[in-house]
Coordinates of C-alpha atoms in Angstrom, one line a residue:
Chain A
X27 CA 75.7 -100.2 78.1
X28 CA 77.8 -98.4 80.7
X29 CA 76.3 -96.2 83.4
X30 CA 77.3 -93.7 86.1
X31 CA 75.6 -92.0 89.0
X32 CA 75.1 -88.3 89.6
X33 CA 74.4 -87.4 93.2
X34 CA 73.4 -83.9 94.4
X35 CA 73.7 -83.7 98.2
X36 CA 71.7 -80.9 99.6
X37 CA 70.8 -79.9 103.2
X38 CA 67.2 -81.3 102.9
X39 CA 67.4 -84.0 100.3
X40 CA 69.9 -86.0 98.2
X41 CA 68.9 -86.0 94.5
X42 CA 70.3 -88.9 92.5
X43 CA 70.4 -89.8 88.9
X44 CA 71.3 -93.0 87.0
X45 CA 72.9 -91.9 83.7
X46 CA 73.9 -93.8 80.6
X47 CA 77.4 -92.6 79.7
X48 CA 76.0 -90.9 76.6
X49 CA 74.2 -88.5 79.0
X50 CA 70.8 -90.1 78.9
X51 CA 69.1 -89.9 82.3
X52 CA 67.7 -93.4 82.9
X53 CA 66.2 -92.8 86.3
X54 CA 66.1 -90.2 89.0
X55 CA 64.9 -90.2 92.6
X56 CA 65.7 -88.6 95.9
X57 CA 66.1 -89.4 99.6
X58 CA 66.0 -87.3 102.7
X59 CA 69.4 -85.9 104.0
X60 CA 69.9 -87.1 107.5
X61 CA 72.0 -84.3 108.9
X62 CA 71.9 -85.4 112.6
X63 CA 75.0 -86.8 114.4
X64 CA 77.3 -84.7 112.2
X65 CA 75.7 -86.2 109.1
X66 CA 77.3 -89.6 109.7
X67 CA 74.5 -91.4 107.9
X68 CA 74.5 -89.3 104.7
X69 CA 77.1 -91.3 102.8
X70 CA 75.9 -94.8 104.0
X71 CA 72.3 -93.8 103.0
X72 CA 73.6 -92.8 99.5
X73 CA 75.5 -96.1 99.1
X74 CA 72.4 -98.1 100.1
X75 CA 70.1 -96.2 97.7
X76 CA 72.5 -96.5 94.8
X77 CA 72.9 -100.3 95.4
X78 CA 69.1 -100.7 95.5
X79 CA 68.7 -98.9 92.2
X80 CA 71.5 -100.9 90.6
X81 CA 69.7 -104.1 91.6
X82 CA 66.3 -102.8 90.6
X83 CA 67.6 -101.9 87.1
X84 CA 69.4 -105.3 86.8
X85 CA 72.7 -103.5 86.0
X86 CA 75.9 -105.5 86.5
X87 CA 78.2 -103.7 88.9
X88 CA 81.1 -103.8 86.4
X89 CA 79.0 -101.7 84.0
X90 CA 78.9 -98.7 86.5
X91 CA 81.9 -96.6 85.9
X92 CA 81.6 -94.4 89.0
X93 CA 79.9 -91.8 91.1
X94 CA 79.9 -88.0 90.8
X95 CA 78.6 -86.0 93.7
X96 CA 78.2 -82.3 94.7
X97 CA 77.8 -80.7 98.1
X98 CA 76.9 -77.2 99.3
X99 CA 80.4 -76.1 100.4
X100 CA 83.8 -75.5 98.9
X101 CA 85.6 -78.7 97.9
X102 CA 89.4 -78.9 98.2
X103 CA 91.7 -80.9 96.0
X104 CA 91.2 -84.7 96.5
X105 CA 87.6 -84.2 97.4
X106 CA 88.3 -83.0 100.9
X107 CA 85.7 -80.8 102.7
X108 CA 86.7 -78.5 105.6
X109 CA 83.3 -77.8 106.9
X110 CA 79.7 -78.1 105.6
X111 CA 77.3 -76.6 108.1
X112 CA 74.2 -77.6 105.9
X113 CA 75.1 -81.3 106.1
X114 CA 76.5 -81.4 109.6
X115 CA 79.9 -82.3 108.3
X116 CA 83.1 -80.9 109.8
X117 CA 86.4 -82.1 108.2
X118 CA 85.4 -84.9 105.8
X119 CA 87.3 -86.9 103.2
X120 CA 84.0 -87.4 101.3
X121 CA 85.6 -88.7 98.1
X122 CA 87.8 -91.3 99.8
X123 CA 85.0 -92.4 102.1
X124 CA 82.4 -92.9 99.5
X125 CA 84.9 -94.6 97.2
X126 CA 86.0 -97.0 99.9
X127 CA 82.3 -97.7 100.8
X128 CA 81.2 -98.4 97.3
X129 CA 84.4 -99.7 95.7
X130 CA 83.9 -97.2 92.9
X131 CA 85.7 -94.2 91.6
X132 CA 84.2 -91.0 93.0
X133 CA 84.6 -87.3 92.1
X134 CA 83.2 -84.5 94.3
X135 CA 82.5 -80.9 93.5
X136 CA 80.9 -77.8 94.9
X137 CA 77.1 -77.6 94.0
X138 CA 77.3 -74.3 92.1
X139 CA 80.2 -75.6 90.0
X140 CA 78.4 -78.9 89.3
X141 CA 75.2 -77.1 88.2
X142 CA 77.3 -75.0 85.8
X143 CA 78.9 -78.2 84.4
X144 CA 75.5 -79.7 84.1
X145 CA 74.1 -76.8 82.1
X146 CA 77.2 -76.9 79.9
X147 CA 76.8 -80.6 79.2
X148 CA 73.1 -81.0 78.7
X149 CA 71.5 -77.7 79.4
X150 CA 71.4 -74.1 78.2
X151 CA 75.2 -73.9 77.4
X152 CA 75.5 -77.0 75.3
X153 CA 78.3 -76.8 72.9
X154 CA 80.3 -74.2 74.9
X155 CA 83.5 -74.7 76.8
X156 CA 83.9 -71.3 78.5
X157 CA 80.8 -70.4 80.5
X158 CA 79.5 -69.2 83.8
X159 CA 76.2 -69.9 85.6
X160 CA 74.8 -67.4 88.0
X161 CA 72.1 -68.7 90.4
X162 CA 69.9 -66.0 91.9
X163 CA 68.3 -67.4 95.0
X164 CA 68.7 -66.6 98.7
X165 CA 72.2 -65.7 97.8
X166 CA 73.9 -65.2 94.4
X167 CA 75.9 -68.3 93.5
X168 CA 78.2 -68.8 90.5
X169 CA 80.1 -71.6 88.8
X170 CA 82.7 -71.0 86.1
X171 CA 83.7 -73.5 83.5
X172 CA 87.0 -72.7 81.7
X173 CA 88.0 -74.8 78.7
X174 CA 85.5 -77.4 79.6
X175 CA 86.7 -77.8 83.2
X176 CA 85.4 -76.5 86.5
X177 CA 87.4 -73.5 87.7
X178 CA 87.9 -74.7 91.3
X179 CA 90.6 -72.4 92.8
X180 CA 93.0 -72.9 95.6
X181 CA 90.3 -73.2 98.3
X182 CA 87.5 -74.6 96.2
X183 CA 86.0 -71.1 96.4
X184 CA 86.3 -69.8 92.8
X185 CA 83.3 -68.1 91.2
X186 CA 82.1 -66.3 94.4
X187 CA 80.4 -63.5 92.4
X188 CA 78.0 -62.8 95.3
X189 CA 80.8 -61.2 97.3
X190 CA 82.2 -58.9 94.7
X191 CA 82.6 -55.4 96.1
X192 CA 79.9 -53.2 94.5
X193 CA 79.3 -50.2 96.6
X194 CA 81.8 -48.2 98.6
X195 CA 79.0 -46.2 100.3
X196 CA 77.1 -49.2 101.7
X197 CA 76.6 -49.0 105.5
X198 CA 74.7 -52.3 106.1
X199 CA 76.9 -55.4 106.7
X200 CA 76.7 -58.5 104.4
X201 CA 76.5 -62.0 105.9
X202 CA 80.2 -62.4 105.0
X203 CA 81.2 -59.5 107.2
X204 CA 82.0 -57.0 104.4
X205 CA 80.0 -54.1 103.2
X206 CA 78.7 -53.5 99.7
X207 CA 78.7 -57.1 98.4
X208 CA 76.6 -58.0 95.3
X209 CA 74.4 -60.3 97.4
X210 CA 73.2 -57.3 99.4
X211 CA 71.4 -56.0 96.2
X212 CA 70.9 -58.8 93.7
X213 CA 69.9 -62.0 95.6
X214 CA 66.2 -62.6 96.3
X215 CA 66.7 -61.2 99.8
X216 CA 68.9 -58.4 98.5
X217 CA 66.2 -57.3 96.0
X218 CA 63.7 -57.2 98.9
X219 CA 66.2 -55.1 100.9
X220 CA 66.6 -52.6 98.1
X221 CA 62.8 -52.3 97.5
X222 CA 62.1 -52.0 101.2
X223 CA 64.5 -49.1 101.5
X224 CA 62.8 -47.3 98.6
X225 CA 59.4 -47.9 100.1
X226 CA 60.6 -46.5 103.4
X227 CA 62.3 -43.5 102.0
X228 CA 59.4 -42.4 99.7
X229 CA 55.8 -41.9 100.2
X230 CA 54.9 -42.8 96.7
X231 CA 52.2 -45.4 96.0
X232 CA 53.3 -48.8 94.8
X233 CA 51.9 -52.3 94.2
X234 CA 54.5 -53.5 96.7
X235 CA 52.7 -51.8 99.6
X236 CA 49.7 -54.1 99.3
X237 CA 51.4 -57.3 100.4
X238 CA 54.7 -58.9 101.5
X239 CA 57.6 -57.7 99.4
X240 CA 59.4 -60.5 97.5
X241 CA 61.6 -60.8 94.4
X242 CA 58.5 -62.1 92.6
X243 CA 56.3 -59.2 93.7
X244 CA 59.0 -56.7 92.5
X245 CA 59.2 -58.4 89.1
X246 CA 55.4 -58.6 88.9
X247 CA 55.3 -54.9 89.7
X248 CA 57.8 -54.2 86.9
X249 CA 55.6 -56.1 84.4
X250 CA 52.5 -54.2 85.6
X251 CA 54.3 -50.8 85.3
X252 CA 54.8 -50.0 88.9
X253 CA 57.4 -47.2 89.1
X254 CA 58.9 -48.0 92.4
X255 CA 59.3 -51.7 91.5
X256 CA 61.1 -50.5 88.3
X257 CA 63.4 -48.4 90.3
X258 CA 64.2 -51.2 92.7
X259 CA 64.8 -53.7 89.8
X260 CA 67.0 -51.1 88.1
X261 CA 69.3 -50.9 91.1
X262 CA 69.4 -54.7 91.7
X263 CA 70.0 -55.7 88.1
X264 CA 72.5 -52.9 87.4
X265 CA 74.7 -54.2 90.2
X266 CA 74.2 -57.8 89.1
X267 CA 75.1 -56.9 85.5
X268 CA 78.2 -54.9 86.6
X269 CA 79.3 -57.9 88.7
X270 CA 78.8 -60.2 85.8
X271 CA 80.9 -57.8 83.6
X272 CA 83.7 -57.9 86.2
X273 CA 83.5 -61.7 86.4
X274 CA 83.6 -61.9 82.6
X275 CA 86.7 -59.6 82.5
X276 CA 88.5 -62.2 84.7
X277 CA 87.1 -65.5 83.3
X278 CA 86.1 -64.5 79.7
X279 CA 83.2 -66.8 79.1
X280 CA 81.2 -66.9 76.0
X281 CA 77.8 -67.7 77.6
X282 CA 76.2 -66.9 80.9
X283 CA 73.4 -69.1 82.2
X284 CA 71.0 -67.5 84.7
X285 CA 69.3 -69.9 87.1
X286 CA 67.7 -69.9 90.6
X287 CA 64.3 -68.9 91.9
X288 CA 64.5 -65.3 90.6
X289 CA 65.2 -66.6 87.0
X290 CA 61.7 -68.1 87.0
X291 CA 60.4 -64.6 86.1
X292 CA 61.8 -65.5 82.7
X293 CA 62.8 -63.2 79.8
X294 CA 62.4 -60.0 81.8
X295 CA 65.4 -61.0 83.9
X296 CA 67.6 -61.6 80.8
X297 CA 66.4 -58.3 79.4
X298 CA 67.5 -56.4 82.5
X299 CA 70.8 -58.1 82.8
X300 CA 71.6 -57.9 79.1
X301 CA 70.9 -54.2 78.9
X302 CA 73.1 -53.2 81.8
X303 CA 75.7 -55.7 80.9
X304 CA 76.3 -54.2 77.4
X305 CA 76.8 -50.8 79.1
X306 CA 79.4 -52.1 81.5
X307 CA 81.3 -54.9 79.8
X308 CA 84.9 -54.7 78.6
X309 CA 85.0 -54.7 74.8
X310 CA 86.2 -58.3 74.2
X311 CA 83.4 -59.6 76.4
X312 CA 80.5 -57.5 75.1
X313 CA 79.1 -60.4 73.0
X314 CA 78.5 -62.6 76.1
X315 CA 75.3 -64.5 75.5
X316 CA 72.7 -64.8 78.3
X317 CA 70.3 -67.8 78.6
X318 CA 67.9 -69.0 81.2
X319 CA 68.9 -72.3 82.8
X320 CA 67.2 -75.3 81.4
X321 CA 67.8 -78.2 83.8
X322 CA 66.2 -76.6 86.9
X323 CA 66.8 -78.8 90.0
X324 CA 68.4 -81.5 87.9
X325 CA 71.5 -79.4 87.0
X326 CA 73.4 -80.9 90.0
X327 CA 72.9 -84.5 89.1
X328 CA 73.8 -83.9 85.4
X329 CA 76.9 -81.9 86.4
X330 CA 77.9 -84.6 89.0
X331 CA 77.5 -87.3 86.4
X332 CA 79.6 -85.3 83.9
X333 CA 82.3 -84.8 86.6
X334 CA 82.9 -88.6 87.0
X335 CA 82.7 -89.1 83.2
X336 CA 85.4 -86.5 82.7
X337 CA 87.4 -87.6 85.7
X338 CA 87.9 -91.2 84.6
X339 CA 88.3 -90.5 80.9
Chain B
X26 CA 120.0 -83.3 76.9
X27 CA 116.7 -81.9 75.5
X28 CA 116.0 -78.2 74.9
X29 CA 113.2 -75.9 74.0
X30 CA 112.9 -72.2 73.1
X31 CA 110.9 -69.5 74.8
X32 CA 110.2 -66.5 72.7
X33 CA 108.7 -63.2 74.0
X34 CA 107.5 -61.1 71.1
X35 CA 107.1 -57.4 72.0
X36 CA 106.5 -54.3 69.9
X37 CA 110.2 -53.2 70.1
X38 CA 112.2 -56.4 70.6
X39 CA 111.9 -60.1 70.5
X40 CA 113.4 -61.7 73.6
X41 CA 114.5 -65.3 73.2
X42 CA 115.7 -68.0 75.6
X43 CA 117.2 -71.4 75.0
X44 CA 116.1 -73.7 77.9
X45 CA 117.0 -77.1 79.0
X46 CA 113.8 -79.0 79.6
X47 CA 114.6 -79.0 83.4
X48 CA 114.1 -75.2 83.3
X49 CA 117.7 -74.1 83.2
X50 CA 118.2 -71.1 81.0
X51 CA 121.2 -72.0 78.7
X52 CA 121.3 -68.8 76.7
X53 CA 119.2 -65.6 76.2
X54 CA 119.4 -62.9 73.6
X55 CA 117.2 -60.5 71.7
X56 CA 116.6 -59.1 68.2
X57 CA 114.7 -56.0 67.0
X58 CA 111.0 -56.5 66.1
X59 CA 110.5 -55.4 62.5
X60 CA 106.9 -54.3 62.6
X61 CA 106.9 -52.7 59.1
X62 CA 104.8 -54.2 56.3
X63 CA 102.3 -55.6 58.7
X64 CA 105.0 -57.3 60.6
X65 CA 105.7 -59.8 57.8
X66 CA 109.3 -60.4 58.8
X67 CA 108.8 -61.0 62.5
X68 CA 108.3 -64.8 62.3
X69 CA 111.1 -65.3 59.6
X70 CA 113.5 -63.3 61.7
X71 CA 112.7 -65.4 64.8
X72 CA 113.2 -68.6 62.8
X73 CA 116.6 -67.4 61.5
X74 CA 117.7 -66.4 64.9
X75 CA 116.7 -69.7 66.5
X76 CA 118.5 -71.7 63.8
X77 CA 121.6 -69.6 64.3
X78 CA 121.6 -70.3 68.0
X79 CA 120.9 -74.0 67.6
X80 CA 124.0 -74.2 65.3
X81 CA 126.1 -72.0 67.6
X82 CA 125.4 -74.3 70.6
X83 CA 126.0 -77.4 68.5
X84 CA 122.5 -78.8 69.4
X85 CA 121.1 -81.5 67.2
X86 CA 117.7 -80.5 65.7
X87 CA 116.0 -83.7 67.1
X88 CA 117.0 -82.6 70.7
X89 CA 114.8 -79.4 70.5
X90 CA 111.3 -80.3 71.4
X91 CA 109.6 -77.1 70.4
X92 CA 109.0 -73.4 70.6
X93 CA 106.8 -71.5 73.0
X94 CA 106.0 -67.9 72.2
X95 CA 103.9 -65.0 73.6
X96 CA 102.6 -61.9 72.0
X97 CA 101.0 -58.6 73.2
X98 CA 97.4 -59.4 72.3
X99 CA 94.7 -61.9 73.0
X100 CA 95.4 -65.4 71.5
X101 CA 92.4 -67.5 70.5
X102 CA 92.3 -71.3 70.5
X103 CA 94.8 -72.9 68.0
X104 CA 97.1 -69.9 68.4
X105 CA 95.1 -67.6 66.2
X106 CA 95.4 -63.8 66.6
X107 CA 92.7 -61.5 65.4
X108 CA 94.7 -58.3 65.6
X109 CA 98.0 -57.1 67.2
X110 CA 98.5 -53.4 66.5
X111 CA 101.8 -53.4 68.4
X112 CA 103.3 -56.0 65.9
X113 CA 101.5 -54.8 62.8
X114 CA 99.7 -58.1 62.5
X115 CA 96.0 -58.3 61.5
X116 CA 94.5 -61.8 61.4
X117 CA 97.4 -64.2 61.9
X118 CA 97.7 -67.9 62.4
X119 CA 101.0 -67.5 64.2
X120 CA 101.1 -70.9 65.7
X121 CA 100.6 -72.7 62.4
X122 CA 102.9 -70.4 60.5
X123 CA 105.8 -70.6 62.9
X124 CA 105.3 -74.4 63.2
X125 CA 105.4 -74.9 59.4
X126 CA 108.4 -72.6 59.0
X127 CA 110.5 -74.4 61.6
X128 CA 109.1 -77.9 61.4
X129 CA 108.6 -77.8 65.2
X130 CA 105.7 -77.9 67.6
X131 CA 104.7 -74.4 68.6
X132 CA 102.4 -73.0 71.4
X133 CA 101.4 -69.4 71.6
X134 CA 100.0 -67.4 74.5
X135 CA 99.2 -63.8 75.5
X136 CA 102.2 -62.1 77.1
X137 CA 100.6 -61.3 80.5
X138 CA 99.5 -65.0 80.7
X139 CA 103.0 -66.2 79.7
X140 CA 104.6 -64.0 82.4
X141 CA 102.3 -65.4 85.0
X142 CA 103.2 -68.9 84.0
X143 CA 106.9 -68.1 84.1
X144 CA 106.6 -66.7 87.6
X145 CA 104.8 -69.8 88.6
X146 CA 107.4 -72.1 87.1
X147 CA 110.7 -70.5 88.0
X148 CA 109.8 -67.2 89.8
X149 CA 108.0 -65.8 92.8
X150 CA 105.1 -68.3 92.7
X151 CA 107.2 -71.5 92.5
X152 CA 105.4 -74.5 94.0
X153 CA 101.9 -73.0 93.5
X154 CA 99.2 -74.1 91.0
X155 CA 96.6 -71.4 91.5
X156 CA 98.0 -67.9 91.1
X157 CA 97.6 -64.6 89.5
X158 CA 100.2 -62.0 88.4
X159 CA 99.3 -58.4 88.3
X160 CA 101.6 -56.1 86.2
X161 CA 101.4 -52.4 87.1
X162 CA 102.9 -50.5 84.2
X163 CA 101.3 -48.1 81.6
X164 CA 98.2 -50.2 82.1
X165 CA 97.3 -52.9 84.7
X166 CA 97.8 -56.3 83.2
X167 CA 97.0 -59.7 84.7
X168 CA 97.4 -63.4 84.0
X169 CA 95.6 -66.1 85.9
X170 CA 96.9 -69.6 86.4
X171 CA 94.2 -72.1 87.5
X172 CA 95.3 -75.6 88.5
X173 CA 98.6 -75.1 86.7
X174 CA 97.2 -74.0 83.4
X175 CA 96.7 -70.6 81.9
X176 CA 93.1 -69.3 82.2
X177 CA 92.6 -68.3 78.6
X178 CA 88.9 -67.7 78.2
X179 CA 86.7 -67.7 75.1
X180 CA 88.4 -64.7 73.5
X181 CA 91.8 -65.1 74.9
X182 CA 90.9 -62.1 77.1
X183 CA 90.7 -63.6 80.6
X184 CA 92.4 -61.8 83.5
X185 CA 91.6 -58.3 82.3
X186 CA 91.7 -56.8 85.8
X187 CA 92.5 -53.4 84.4
X188 CA 89.0 -53.0 83.3
X189 CA 87.1 -54.0 86.3
X190 CA 84.5 -51.4 87.2
X191 CA 85.6 -49.6 90.3
X192 CA 83.9 -46.2 90.5
X193 CA 80.3 -45.4 89.6
X194 CA 81.0 -41.7 90.0
X195 CA 83.9 -41.4 87.5
X196 CA 83.4 -38.8 84.8
X197 CA 86.6 -39.3 82.8
X198 CA 86.6 -41.9 80.1
X199 CA 89.0 -44.9 80.1
X200 CA 91.0 -45.9 77.0
X201 CA 88.5 -48.8 76.6
X202 CA 85.5 -46.4 76.4
X203 CA 84.0 -47.2 79.8
X204 CA 84.2 -45.0 82.9
X205 CA 85.7 -46.0 86.3
X206 CA 88.0 -48.8 85.2
X207 CA 90.8 -49.8 87.5
X208 CA 93.5 -48.6 85.0
X209 CA 92.2 -45.1 85.5
X210 CA 93.5 -45.2 89.1
X211 CA 96.1 -47.8 89.6
X212 CA 98.3 -48.0 86.4
X213 CA 101.4 -45.8 86.4
X214 CA 99.4 -43.3 84.3
X215 CA 96.3 -43.7 86.5
X216 CA 98.4 -43.0 89.6
X217 CA 99.6 -39.8 88.0
X218 CA 96.1 -38.8 87.1
X219 CA 94.9 -39.3 90.7
X220 CA 97.8 -37.3 92.1
X221 CA 97.3 -34.5 89.5
X222 CA 93.7 -34.1 90.5
X223 CA 94.6 -33.8 94.2
X224 CA 97.3 -31.2 93.4
X225 CA 94.9 -29.3 91.3
X226 CA 92.1 -29.3 93.9
X227 CA 94.2 -28.4 96.9
X228 CA 96.7 -25.6 97.5
X229 CA 98.6 -27.7 100.0
X230 CA 102.4 -28.0 99.7
X231 CA 103.7 -31.3 98.3
X232 CA 107.0 -32.7 97.1
X233 CA 105.1 -33.5 93.9
X234 CA 105.0 -29.8 93.1
X235 CA 108.7 -29.6 92.5
X236 CA 109.0 -31.8 89.5
X237 CA 107.1 -33.9 87.0
X238 CA 104.6 -36.2 88.7
X239 CA 105.2 -39.9 88.1
X240 CA 104.4 -43.1 89.9
X241 CA 107.9 -43.2 91.2
X242 CA 107.7 -39.6 92.5
X243 CA 104.4 -40.4 94.3
X244 CA 106.0 -43.5 96.0
X245 CA 109.1 -41.5 96.9
X246 CA 106.8 -38.9 98.4
X247 CA 105.1 -41.6 100.4
X248 CA 108.4 -42.8 101.8
X249 CA 109.5 -39.2 102.6
X250 CA 106.2 -38.5 104.5
X251 CA 104.6 -36.2 101.9
X252 CA 100.9 -36.0 102.9
X253 CA 99.5 -35.5 99.5
X254 CA 101.5 -38.3 98.0
X255 CA 100.1 -40.6 100.7
X256 CA 96.5 -39.6 99.9
X257 CA 97.1 -40.2 96.2
X258 CA 98.7 -43.6 96.9
X259 CA 95.9 -44.5 99.3
X260 CA 93.3 -43.9 96.6
X261 CA 95.2 -45.8 93.9
X262 CA 96.2 -48.9 96.0
X263 CA 92.8 -49.1 97.6
X264 CA 91.2 -49.5 94.2
X265 CA 93.9 -51.9 93.1
X266 CA 93.4 -54.1 96.2
X267 CA 89.7 -54.0 95.8
X268 CA 90.0 -55.2 92.2
X269 CA 92.4 -57.9 93.3
X270 CA 89.9 -59.0 95.9
X271 CA 87.2 -59.2 93.2
X272 CA 89.5 -61.1 90.9
X273 CA 90.4 -63.5 93.8
X274 CA 86.7 -64.1 94.5
X275 CA 86.3 -65.3 90.9
X276 CA 89.6 -67.2 90.4
X277 CA 90.5 -68.1 94.0
X278 CA 94.3 -68.1 93.7
X279 CA 96.6 -68.7 96.7
X280 CA 99.4 -66.3 95.6
X281 CA 99.4 -63.0 93.8
X282 CA 102.7 -61.8 92.1
X283 CA 103.1 -58.1 91.6
X284 CA 105.3 -57.0 88.7
X285 CA 105.8 -54.1 86.3
X286 CA 107.5 -50.8 86.6
X287 CA 105.6 -49.6 89.7
X288 CA 106.6 -52.8 91.6
X289 CA 110.2 -51.6 91.5
X290 CA 109.4 -49.4 94.4
X291 CA 109.5 -52.7 96.4
X292 CA 108.0 -53.7 99.7
X293 CA 106.0 -50.5 100.1
X294 CA 103.8 -51.6 97.1
X295 CA 103.1 -55.0 98.8
X296 CA 102.4 -53.3 102.1
X297 CA 99.8 -51.0 100.5
X298 CA 98.1 -53.7 98.5
X299 CA 98.2 -56.2 101.4
X300 CA 96.6 -53.8 103.9
X301 CA 93.7 -52.9 101.7
X302 CA 93.3 -56.4 100.4
X303 CA 92.7 -57.8 103.9
X304 CA 90.0 -55.3 104.4
X305 CA 88.2 -56.1 101.2
X306 CA 88.7 -59.8 100.5
X307 CA 86.0 -62.4 100.8
X308 CA 86.8 -64.7 103.7
X309 CA 88.1 -67.8 102.0
X310 CA 90.5 -65.6 100.0
X311 CA 91.9 -63.6 102.9
X312 CA 95.1 -65.5 103.2
X313 CA 96.2 -64.7 99.6
X314 CA 100.0 -64.2 99.7
X315 CA 101.5 -61.2 97.8
X316 CA 105.1 -61.4 96.4
X317 CA 107.1 -59.2 94.1
X318 CA 107.9 -60.7 90.7
X319 CA 111.4 -62.2 90.5
X320 CA 112.0 -62.8 86.8
X321 CA 111.7 -59.2 85.6
X322 CA 111.8 -59.0 81.8
X323 CA 112.6 -62.7 81.5
X324 CA 109.2 -63.8 82.8
X325 CA 107.9 -64.0 79.2
X326 CA 110.6 -66.3 77.9
X327 CA 110.3 -68.6 81.0
X328 CA 106.5 -68.8 80.6
X329 CA 106.7 -69.4 76.9
X330 CA 109.2 -72.2 77.4
X331 CA 106.9 -73.7 80.1
X332 CA 104.0 -73.5 77.7
X333 CA 105.6 -75.7 75.1
X334 CA 106.9 -78.1 77.8
X335 CA 103.3 -78.5 79.1
X336 CA 101.8 -78.5 75.7
X337 CA 103.7 -81.5 74.3
X338 CA 103.8 -83.5 77.6

């Protein structure tokens, strides 16, 4: 039996998985991410943890084919990272360093891209080669898989759907410095912003007035028939569906997986996106299928494992 | 010396090139496209012409490694075409048919994609692996190259920048059935439409009132300081630059080649696009370089030749 590791390096914890090369997850665990001192301990901590698990499972070193890892930042060719504020890293040759440390082949990708690859390999997009995964959380993330491979781009910044330009008339500034980006409407925080503006500009009663406004409260309001919640969700999801239609016109996927905190509201999210998507999509892309993500927080370790399996094939 | 053929199949003519495998164009010529009878003679005509040239140049059959070809329609996996109105073809297994006819390996791509590949190989984007080519003609076409390979997509319809959704308020319908597509503003016909609306809604004098309005007349007006031409060009190129910024957020290229009839106006087109692009682009993509296409009508034969060279490597 051959094995590989999938490592999902986040700002708070590092999730790790030991995989059989057929894709079976044999073990998973996590350790804290020590971001102090420019994150100098992160890779050594990972190395120590992987070695301990290898020993614990009694796996011979020669039966481990390599390590795939993802990080929350763009990854340049050769696994070089320019800057990862969440990890404390500045310029970092993470692939080379981890490979030299462990003596194993290493592949590194951006976390949104790895999650998409994971969902394609063992999640909601199994059996597809052209797909995108949109993650609706604090921001709107996206990974694109084209012909079975991650679409990386020249700066490791492909798939940045959150910063498509949606609204010429926007006056508020996005975190990126532009105005009218998708994230300003369709992330969890963007949804709250949209609803708060509606609450402010109208005196109409709403279930949202009785507590803190959140993406969940808005979607609960929709389910309960609250008119203002419905107007807010209409605005947010119409922008999101339009952006997905634009991304699909460029990347032409056959399936779009929706993940992230907001997707936990379930089918209602797919219904909203699907409805507005059909209105907006370019004809050849109209049959794009939408599915909820299946791997949850494990998407990163699955995708990272797949990355190294593909990389050394 | 080894050779290959690049074949650019258009609705009026089939352009063909005989290439040395180092990329040197040894000969080029064209024949008429016989689209009658569902285009049944197109592939046999190509076969006959290629054989004649092979003989004329005294090249041994075994020294020709294969044929690359492009067509004006989406190409599915395995070189299958669902429908090509411009050629008269309905469902067509063009790759298999031409390969069986000639006894040679054949690769087929969409024409916009092949042109992009050609410009990357021997044109304005030499030395780059992540690029896009935007062709401003009757429509707005686009091909995307990611990590040196054509971004094809699930339906062979990737890179459809002409149908990004640009304007929520548009009331006119695009040829695709949607409203507010880029093509409605930034194609040659879209530019005329924008200028005509300005002419109609204002009584102001303009050089455009003295003759038929065309993209060329608008850009000539800009150069001559005509205020209305400048307003029209501002609108068209701002939409175009915004769409390129959106496409770049998804595909993350490092260089964008501008081709097609409108690009013949030269530097002024790059200046317009570059200016609005910098305002709109997401930060990691701001340094995207813009260049005018260099291969003109030969981009397709170059790209097709590259396709077969890559395909049988």
